[in-house]
Tab-separated table of C-alpha atoms and ligand atoms in Angstrom:
chain	number	residue	atom	x	y	z
M	1	UNK	CA	222.818	99.184	148.758
M	2	UNK	CA	219.069	101.028	147.039
M	3	UNK	CA	217.860	103.938	145.746
M	4	UNK	CA	217.725	106.844	148.071
M	5	UNK	CA	214.087	107.715	147.256
M	6	UNK	CA	212.520	107.055	150.446
M	7	UNK	CA	209.345	108.354	148.953
M	8	UNK	CA	208.822	105.084	147.121
M	9	UNK	CA	210.053	101.597	147.830
M	10	UNK	CA	210.034	100.887	144.020
M	11	UNK	CA	213.219	100.133	142.631
M	12	UNK	CA	215.120	103.099	140.663
M	13	UNK	CA	215.783	102.580	136.871
M	14	UNK	CA	217.728	105.805	134.694
M	15	UNK	CA	218.868	105.734	131.441
M	16	UNK	CA	219.523	107.864	128.288
M	17	UNK	CA	219.324	108.834	124.798
M	18	UNK	CA	221.113	111.136	122.486
M	19	UNK	CA	218.930	113.867	120.685
M	20	UNK	CA	219.700	113.226	117.121
M	21	UNK	CA	216.308	114.705	116.180
M	22	UNK	CA	213.263	112.119	116.282
M	23	UNK	CA	213.490	109.241	117.665
M	24	UNK	CA	213.488	105.914	114.951
M	25	UNK	CA	211.940	102.802	115.065
M	26	UNK	CA	215.233	100.913	116.443
M	27	UNK	CA	215.082	104.122	119.137
M	28	UNK	CA	211.624	102.868	119.957
M	29	UNK	CA	212.379	99.253	119.974
M	30	UNK	CA	214.976	98.687	121.379
M	31	UNK	CA	214.361	101.718	124.028
M	32	UNK	CA	211.160	103.429	123.994
M	33	UNK	CA	208.307	100.849	124.408
M	34	UNK	CA	210.517	99.403	127.198
M	35	UNK	CA	210.782	102.584	128.766
M	36	UNK	CA	207.076	102.850	128.453
M	37	UNK	CA	205.986	99.675	130.093
M	38	UNK	CA	208.511	100.164	132.918
M	39	UNK	CA	206.761	103.064	134.028
M	40	UNK	CA	204.423	100.997	136.029
M	41	UNK	CA	206.770	99.279	138.299
M	42	UNK	CA	209.844	101.158	138.517
M	43	UNK	CA	210.403	104.962	139.486
M	44	UNK	CA	211.725	106.079	136.289
M	45	UNK	CA	214.279	108.851	135.586
M	46	UNK	CA	214.560	109.035	131.566
M	47	UNK	CA	217.314	111.733	130.328
M	48	UNK	CA	217.846	113.447	127.190
M	49	UNK	CA	221.656	112.750	126.633
M	50	UNK	CA	222.585	116.579	125.807
M	51	UNK	CA	226.360	116.421	126.650
M	52	UNK	CA	226.923	113.555	125.595
M	53	UNK	CA	225.857	114.754	121.779
M	54	UNK	CA	228.904	117.064	121.448
M	55	UNK	CA	231.438	114.842	122.898
M	56	UNK	CA	232.514	114.108	119.357
M	57	UNK	CA	231.602	117.867	117.888
M	58	UNK	CA	228.320	117.938	116.169
M	59	UNK	CA	226.532	121.095	114.266
M	60	UNK	CA	225.295	123.260	117.264
M	61	UNK	CA	222.817	124.835	115.065
M	62	UNK	CA	220.670	122.012	115.094
M	63	UNK	CA	220.793	121.214	118.326
M	64	UNK	CA	217.670	122.612	119.921
M	65	UNK	CA	215.345	120.864	117.471
M	66	UNK	CA	217.443	117.945	118.236
M	67	UNK	CA	216.049	117.798	122.074
M	68	UNK	CA	213.040	119.081	121.318
M	69	UNK	CA	212.082	116.136	118.830
M	70	UNK	CA	213.401	114.020	121.101
M	71	UNK	CA	211.246	115.119	124.234
M	72	UNK	CA	208.490	115.880	121.968
M	73	UNK	CA	209.003	111.694	120.931
M	74	UNK	CA	209.020	110.495	124.474
M	75	UNK	CA	206.207	112.215	125.306
M	76	UNK	CA	204.299	110.958	121.654
M	77	UNK	CA	204.860	106.898	122.871
M	78	UNK	CA	204.075	107.800	125.907
M	79	UNK	CA	206.657	108.392	128.569
M	80	UNK	CA	204.539	110.173	131.023
M	81	UNK	CA	205.898	113.424	132.655
M	82	UNK	CA	203.236	112.183	135.961
M	83	UNK	CA	204.500	109.461	136.664
M	84	UNK	CA	208.593	109.639	134.879
M	85	UNK	CA	211.445	112.236	135.511
M	86	UNK	CA	211.786	113.439	132.113
M	87	UNK	CA	214.841	116.093	131.337
M	88	UNK	CA	217.562	116.807	129.375
M	89	UNK	CA	221.163	116.087	130.921
M	90	UNK	CA	222.757	120.067	130.856
M	91	UNK	CA	220.036	120.984	132.883
M	92	UNK	CA	221.725	119.424	135.585
M	93	UNK	CA	224.860	120.399	136.240
M	94	UNK	CA	225.768	118.079	138.569
M	95	UNK	CA	226.140	115.242	135.560
M	96	UNK	CA	229.605	117.505	134.399
M	97	UNK	CA	230.395	117.929	138.085
M	98	UNK	CA	230.047	114.405	138.979
M	99	UNK	CA	231.644	113.228	135.910
M	100	UNK	CA	234.773	115.474	136.917
M	101	UNK	CA	235.062	114.036	140.505
M	102	UNK	CA	234.673	110.199	138.506
M	103	UNK	CA	238.467	111.078	136.836
M	104	UNK	CA	239.522	110.736	139.976
M	105	UNK	CA	238.920	106.870	139.874
M	106	UNK	CA	238.750	105.779	136.419
M	107	UNK	CA	241.695	104.518	135.024
M	108	UNK	CA	242.591	105.288	131.766
M	109	UNK	CA	243.374	102.076	130.237
M	110	UNK	CA	239.676	100.828	131.050
M	111	UNK	CA	238.353	103.868	128.474
M	112	UNK	CA	240.702	102.560	126.022
M	113	UNK	CA	239.325	99.509	126.163
M	114	UNK	CA	235.544	100.780	125.180
M	115	UNK	CA	234.781	99.444	121.850
M	116	UNK	CA	232.824	102.270	121.006
M	117	UNK	CA	235.863	104.481	121.988
M	118	UNK	CA	237.580	102.459	119.542
M	119	UNK	CA	234.743	102.448	116.843
M	120	UNK	CA	234.291	106.101	117.281
M	121	UNK	CA	238.293	107.356	117.586
M	122	UNK	CA	238.758	106.215	114.103
M	123	UNK	CA	236.458	109.148	112.899
M	124	UNK	CA	238.634	111.597	113.887
M	125	UNK	CA	242.187	112.416	112.699
M	126	UNK	CA	243.148	114.063	116.055
M	127	UNK	CA	240.888	112.081	119.645
M	128	UNK	CA	238.646	114.385	121.211
M	129	UNK	CA	238.947	113.724	124.894
M	130	UNK	CA	235.024	113.245	125.292
M	131	UNK	CA	235.030	110.555	122.851
M	132	UNK	CA	237.641	108.495	125.496
M	133	UNK	CA	235.920	109.691	128.734
M	134	UNK	CA	232.180	109.308	127.377
M	135	UNK	CA	231.527	106.904	129.573
M	136	UNK	CA	232.996	108.848	132.773
M	137	UNK	CA	229.833	111.026	131.987
M	138	UNK	CA	227.505	108.116	131.599
M	139	UNK	CA	227.986	106.927	135.048
M	140	UNK	CA	227.796	110.083	136.691
M	141	UNK	CA	224.107	109.573	135.003
M	142	UNK	CA	223.392	106.821	136.286
M	143	UNK	CA	225.216	106.844	139.672
M	144	UNK	CA	224.123	110.563	140.606
M	145	UNK	CA	220.138	109.198	140.895
M	146	UNK	CA	221.995	106.064	142.793
M	147	UNK	CA	219.909	103.987	140.127
M	148	UNK	CA	218.771	100.216	140.459
M	149	UNK	CA	219.088	99.195	136.823
M	150	UNK	CA	219.844	100.637	133.479
M	151	UNK	CA	217.712	99.193	130.514
M	152	UNK	CA	220.378	99.094	127.778
M	153	UNK	CA	220.483	98.133	124.069
M	154	UNK	CA	223.475	95.643	124.253
M	155	UNK	CA	226.116	98.155	122.981
M	156	UNK	CA	225.933	99.567	126.021
M	157	UNK	CA	226.469	97.047	128.079
M	158	UNK	CA	230.702	97.603	127.758
M	159	UNK	CA	229.856	100.933	129.334
M	160	UNK	CA	227.492	99.486	132.480
M	161	UNK	CA	230.499	97.693	133.226
M	162	UNK	CA	232.703	100.644	133.898
M	163	UNK	CA	229.800	101.911	135.271
M	164	UNK	CA	229.883	99.461	138.028
M	165	UNK	CA	234.057	99.699	138.371
M	166	UNK	CA	234.200	103.241	138.747
M	167	UNK	CA	231.060	102.593	141.689
M	168	UNK	CA	233.588	99.938	143.429
M	169	UNK	CA	236.188	101.958	143.011
M	170	UNK	CA	234.830	104.704	144.091
M	171	UNK	CA	233.312	102.980	147.214
M	172	UNK	CA	236.728	101.646	148.049
M	173	UNK	CA	238.588	104.709	148.006
M	174	UNK	CA	235.842	107.123	149.834
M	175	UNK	CA	233.154	104.638	151.298
M	176	UNK	CA	230.431	102.797	150.810
M	177	UNK	CA	228.649	105.666	148.575
M	178	UNK	CA	226.962	104.135	145.381
M	179	UNK	CA	224.888	100.854	144.498
M	180	UNK	CA	226.369	98.351	141.811
M	181	UNK	CA	224.212	99.402	139.393
M	182	UNK	CA	222.296	96.361	137.140
M	183	UNK	CA	221.918	96.264	133.130
M	184	UNK	CA	218.843	95.289	132.122
M	185	UNK	CA	219.522	94.353	128.349
M	186	UNK	CA	216.560	94.253	125.765
M	187	UNK	CA	217.732	91.047	124.017
M	188	UNK	CA	216.111	91.718	121.031
M	189	UNK	CA	217.544	94.395	120.301
M	190	UNK	CA	220.987	93.101	118.820
M	191	UNK	CA	218.831	91.477	116.039
M	192	UNK	CA	217.082	94.523	114.607
M	193	UNK	CA	218.844	95.130	111.843
M	194	UNK	CA	218.601	98.513	109.705
M	195	UNK	CA	216.101	98.737	106.579
M	196	UNK	CA	219.735	98.087	104.801
M	197	UNK	CA	219.407	94.715	106.066
M	198	UNK	CA	223.120	95.096	106.939
M	199	UNK	CA	223.603	97.249	110.037
M	200	UNK	CA	222.061	98.103	113.698
M	201	UNK	CA	219.279	101.153	112.677
M	202	UNK	CA	220.320	104.674	113.002
M	203	UNK	CA	219.898	107.773	111.868
M	204	UNK	CA	222.760	108.606	110.211
M	205	UNK	CA	222.722	105.551	108.176
M	206	UNK	CA	219.246	106.824	106.908
M	207	UNK	CA	218.131	103.128	107.266
M	208	UNK	CA	215.359	103.089	109.305
M	209	UNK	CA	211.898	105.633	109.847
M	210	UNK	CA	211.505	108.199	112.470
M	211	UNK	CA	208.220	106.781	114.468
M	212	UNK	CA	206.600	110.443	113.708
M	213	UNK	CA	206.556	109.886	110.135
M	214	UNK	CA	203.398	110.175	107.474
M	215	UNK	CA	202.451	107.344	106.410
M	216	UNK	CA	203.806	107.605	102.479
M	217	UNK	CA	206.730	109.016	104.360
M	218	UNK	CA	206.749	105.450	106.049
M	219	UNK	CA	206.141	103.519	103.175
M	220	UNK	CA	208.905	105.712	101.347
M	221	UNK	CA	212.024	104.056	104.038
M	222	UNK	CA	209.945	100.517	103.616
M	223	UNK	CA	209.452	100.562	100.286
M	224	UNK	CA	213.739	100.559	100.185
M	225	UNK	CA	214.063	97.641	102.589
M	226	UNK	CA	216.053	94.516	101.411
M	227	UNK	CA	214.333	91.751	101.999
M	228	UNK	CA	215.651	88.090	101.604
M	229	UNK	CA	218.906	88.547	99.111
M	230	UNK	CA	218.136	85.024	96.493
M	231	UNK	CA	214.917	86.729	96.135
M	232	UNK	CA	215.580	88.540	92.956
M	233	UNK	CA	212.419	87.507	90.579
M	234	UNK	CA	208.653	88.039	91.538
M	235	UNK	CA	208.515	84.566	91.255
M	236	UNK	CA	211.189	83.015	93.364
M	237	UNK	CA	209.985	81.837	95.943
M	238	UNK	CA	211.089	83.528	99.044
M	239	UNK	CA	213.021	82.071	102.744
M	240	UNK	CA	211.380	84.502	105.239
M	241	UNK	CA	213.663	82.838	108.137
M	242	UNK	CA	216.369	84.918	106.438
M	243	UNK	CA	214.575	88.181	105.645
M	244	UNK	CA	214.870	90.844	107.561
M	245	UNK	CA	211.351	92.687	107.141
M	246	UNK	CA	209.999	89.409	107.580
M	247	UNK	CA	211.369	89.888	111.132
M	248	UNK	CA	210.250	93.204	110.966
M	249	UNK	CA	206.879	92.083	110.605
M	250	UNK	CA	207.317	90.200	114.125
M	251	UNK	CA	206.281	93.696	116.023
M	252	UNK	CA	203.798	94.692	113.623
M	253	UNK	CA	201.829	91.928	112.278
M	254	UNK	CA	199.747	89.211	114.812
M	255	UNK	CA	201.042	85.554	114.560
M	256	UNK	CA	197.923	84.711	112.056
M	257	UNK	CA	199.101	87.580	109.750
M	258	UNK	CA	202.481	86.400	109.933
M	259	UNK	CA	201.899	82.590	109.325
M	260	UNK	CA	200.087	83.426	106.498
M	261	UNK	CA	203.310	86.273	104.741
M	262	UNK	CA	205.169	83.307	105.357
M	263	UNK	CA	203.277	80.487	103.530
M	264	UNK	CA	202.952	83.241	100.698
M	265	UNK	CA	206.016	84.118	100.185
M	266	UNK	CA	207.555	80.736	100.373
M	267	UNK	CA	204.688	79.984	97.267
M	268	UNK	CA	205.522	83.039	95.475
M	269	UNK	CA	202.137	84.297	95.814
M	270	UNK	CA	202.925	87.185	97.112
M	271	UNK	CA	205.949	89.314	96.327
M	272	UNK	CA	208.779	91.604	98.755
M	273	UNK	CA	206.978	94.645	97.338
M	274	UNK	CA	203.488	93.098	98.506
M	275	UNK	CA	204.853	92.104	102.423
M	276	UNK	CA	206.588	94.971	102.566
M	277	UNK	CA	203.051	96.690	101.927
M	278	UNK	CA	201.468	95.285	104.828
M	279	UNK	CA	204.293	96.034	107.196
M	280	UNK	CA	204.354	99.950	106.172
M	281	UNK	CA	200.462	99.478	106.256
M	282	UNK	CA	200.837	98.178	110.662
M	283	UNK	CA	203.295	100.303	110.950
M	284	UNK	CA	201.398	103.792	110.253
M	285	UNK	CA	198.495	101.728	112.333
M	286	UNK	CA	201.344	101.364	115.370
M	287	UNK	CA	202.268	104.692	115.431
M	288	UNK	CA	199.597	106.902	114.531
M	289	UNK	CA	198.280	107.914	118.448
M	290	UNK	CA	202.397	108.745	118.033
M	291	UNK	CA	201.739	111.348	115.209
M	292	UNK	CA	198.462	112.447	117.393
M	293	UNK	CA	200.170	113.348	120.613
M	294	UNK	CA	203.082	114.344	118.873
M	295	UNK	CA	200.863	117.098	116.676
M	296	UNK	CA	199.643	118.601	120.279
M	297	UNK	CA	203.141	118.633	121.548
M	298	UNK	CA	204.507	121.007	118.582
M	299	UNK	CA	201.824	123.406	119.077
M	300	UNK	CA	202.975	124.077	122.372
M	301	UNK	CA	206.462	124.448	122.407
M	302	UNK	CA	205.651	126.405	125.456
M	303	UNK	CA	204.142	122.909	126.845
M	304	UNK	CA	207.132	120.744	126.327
M	305	UNK	CA	209.758	123.629	128.048
M	306	UNK	CA	208.068	123.159	131.062
M	307	UNK	CA	207.748	119.651	131.509
M	308	UNK	CA	211.568	119.517	130.821
M	309	UNK	CA	212.156	122.342	133.381
M	310	UNK	CA	209.992	120.440	135.697
M	311	UNK	CA	211.940	117.549	135.754
M	312	UNK	CA	214.778	118.957	135.205
M	313	UNK	CA	213.612	120.414	139.517
M	314	UNK	CA	212.924	116.743	140.370
M	315	UNK	CA	215.735	115.469	139.526
M	316	UNK	CA	218.437	118.105	140.847
M	317	UNK	CA	216.722	117.638	143.637
M	318	UNK	CA	218.312	113.818	143.560
M	319	UNK	CA	221.425	115.012	142.339
M	320	UNK	CA	221.760	117.629	144.498
M	321	UNK	CA	221.920	115.119	147.432
M	322	UNK	CA	224.062	112.516	145.909
M	323	UNK	CA	226.583	115.813	144.947
M	324	UNK	CA	226.457	116.719	148.369
M	325	UNK	CA	227.559	113.475	150.185
M	326	UNK	CA	230.385	112.771	147.224
M	327	UNK	CA	231.774	116.121	148.098
M	328	UNK	CA	232.164	115.480	151.595
M	329	UNK	CA	233.533	112.020	151.186
M	330	UNK	CA	236.352	114.020	148.558
M	331	UNK	CA	237.172	116.156	151.053
M	332	UNK	CA	235.325	118.630	148.714
M	333	UNK	CA	233.386	120.103	151.624
M	334	UNK	CA	236.465	121.564	152.790
M	335	UNK	CA	234.633	125.271	152.627
M	336	UNK	CA	233.020	124.038	155.729
M	337	UNK	CA	236.091	123.521	158.124
M	338	UNK	CA	237.095	127.303	157.498
M	339	UNK	CA	236.314	129.810	160.400
A	1	LIG	N1	226.029	106.099	126.161
A	1	LIG	C1	224.141	105.546	125.557
A	1	LIG	C2	224.027	105.205	124.025
A	1	LIG	O1	224.492	105.807	123.196
A	1	LIG	C3	223.515	106.761	125.841
A	1	LIG	C4	223.568	107.319	127.817
A	1	LIG	C5	224.117	108.471	128.101
A	1	LIG	C6	223.158	106.539	128.585
A	1	LIG	N2	224.221	108.005	129.456
A	1	LIG	C7	222.970	107.147	129.711
A	1	LIG	C8	222.323	104.846	128.361
A	1	LIG	C9	222.567	106.833	131.050
A	1	LIG	C10	221.863	104.317	129.492
A	1	LIG	C11	222.561	104.924	131.414
A	1	LIG	O2	222.651	105.079	123.895
C-alpha cells in the first residue's frame, strides 16, 4: 500500500525532531541536510515533536522558544514550506488520538524491550509512562500520514521496527489500513561523534555546536574538540584516521585540502589548533546562508507562526482522513449507527 495522497505519485516521507532549541551540527549532518535534499524526490512531512518532548519532564517555560528556535532552524537550512509540510505535532490532535488507539494493539513487552526505554528509564526513580509509550506516539506520527518511508538515525531503527509491527497488528485485527513503513537509515549518523570524541552529538551533553552560531561561537566550540589522544605535543606526529576533528573535515573540507591536512598532521607540520581553525572556518562558511535566513525569520516571528499554522492545516487534512478510516474500523464511529 502506498500513501493516500492521490494528488501526488511521489512516495511520502515523514520524520520528526524533538524541540530542544536551535538545531546543532549533529542534527544537521545526521538529519536535516538529508531532509532538504529529499524535498525534490518525495512528498515530505516534517514535524516538530513537542508531544514527545514532554514525555520525560522538561521545563515548560522553555518549550515555546525551543519550538520556535527549531522551526527557524528548519527554515534556515532550507526546509521549504512550498514543497514540504512543516508543522508542530501538538497542532494536530490526531497524533495523540491515534497513539491512544494504538495502545490497543501494542504489546507492553515490546515497549519494555526498547533500548531507548531501558536507557532513559534509568534516569528516573519512578518511570513516567510517557517514556514507555513514546514509541506508540512515534508510530502514530508516521502512520497517520501512511508514510512510505522515514529517514532516521540508526538509534531510531528499533522504534521504526515497532512502528511496522503496530501497523501489522492493526491490519491483522481491523483490516488492511497501514503500510509497513520503511526506515531510511543514514549510515553516517552513527559515526558522527560529539566534539568530546566520546558520545553522539547532543545539545544536552554540550559536545556540539548550534548551526546558527556566530563565527566566534563556532570557534569557541571547535577549539575544545578532542583530537588524537596520543598527540600530546605540537611536535608529535598525528594520526588523522583516529582523529574526530579530521573526520568532521570530511563534511566541510574538500578532498585536496583534506589530503594536505592529512599529510601535514602526520609530519607535525601543522598542529591541532591549525587543523581546528580550518574546520571552524569551513563550518562558518557552510552555515553562513543559514545564519542569514535565520536572521530574516527571527525578525518575523509572525511569519514563522503562519508557516507552522499552514503546515498544521495541511497535515490535519491528511490526518483527518486516516482517523475517519481508523475510527470506523475500530467501531469508534458507533455514533453514526444510533438513530
Ligand atoms: N524519536 C525521534 C527522535 O528522538 C523523533 C521522532 C518522533 C520521530 N516522531 C517521529 C522520528 C517519527 C521519525 C518519525 O529522534
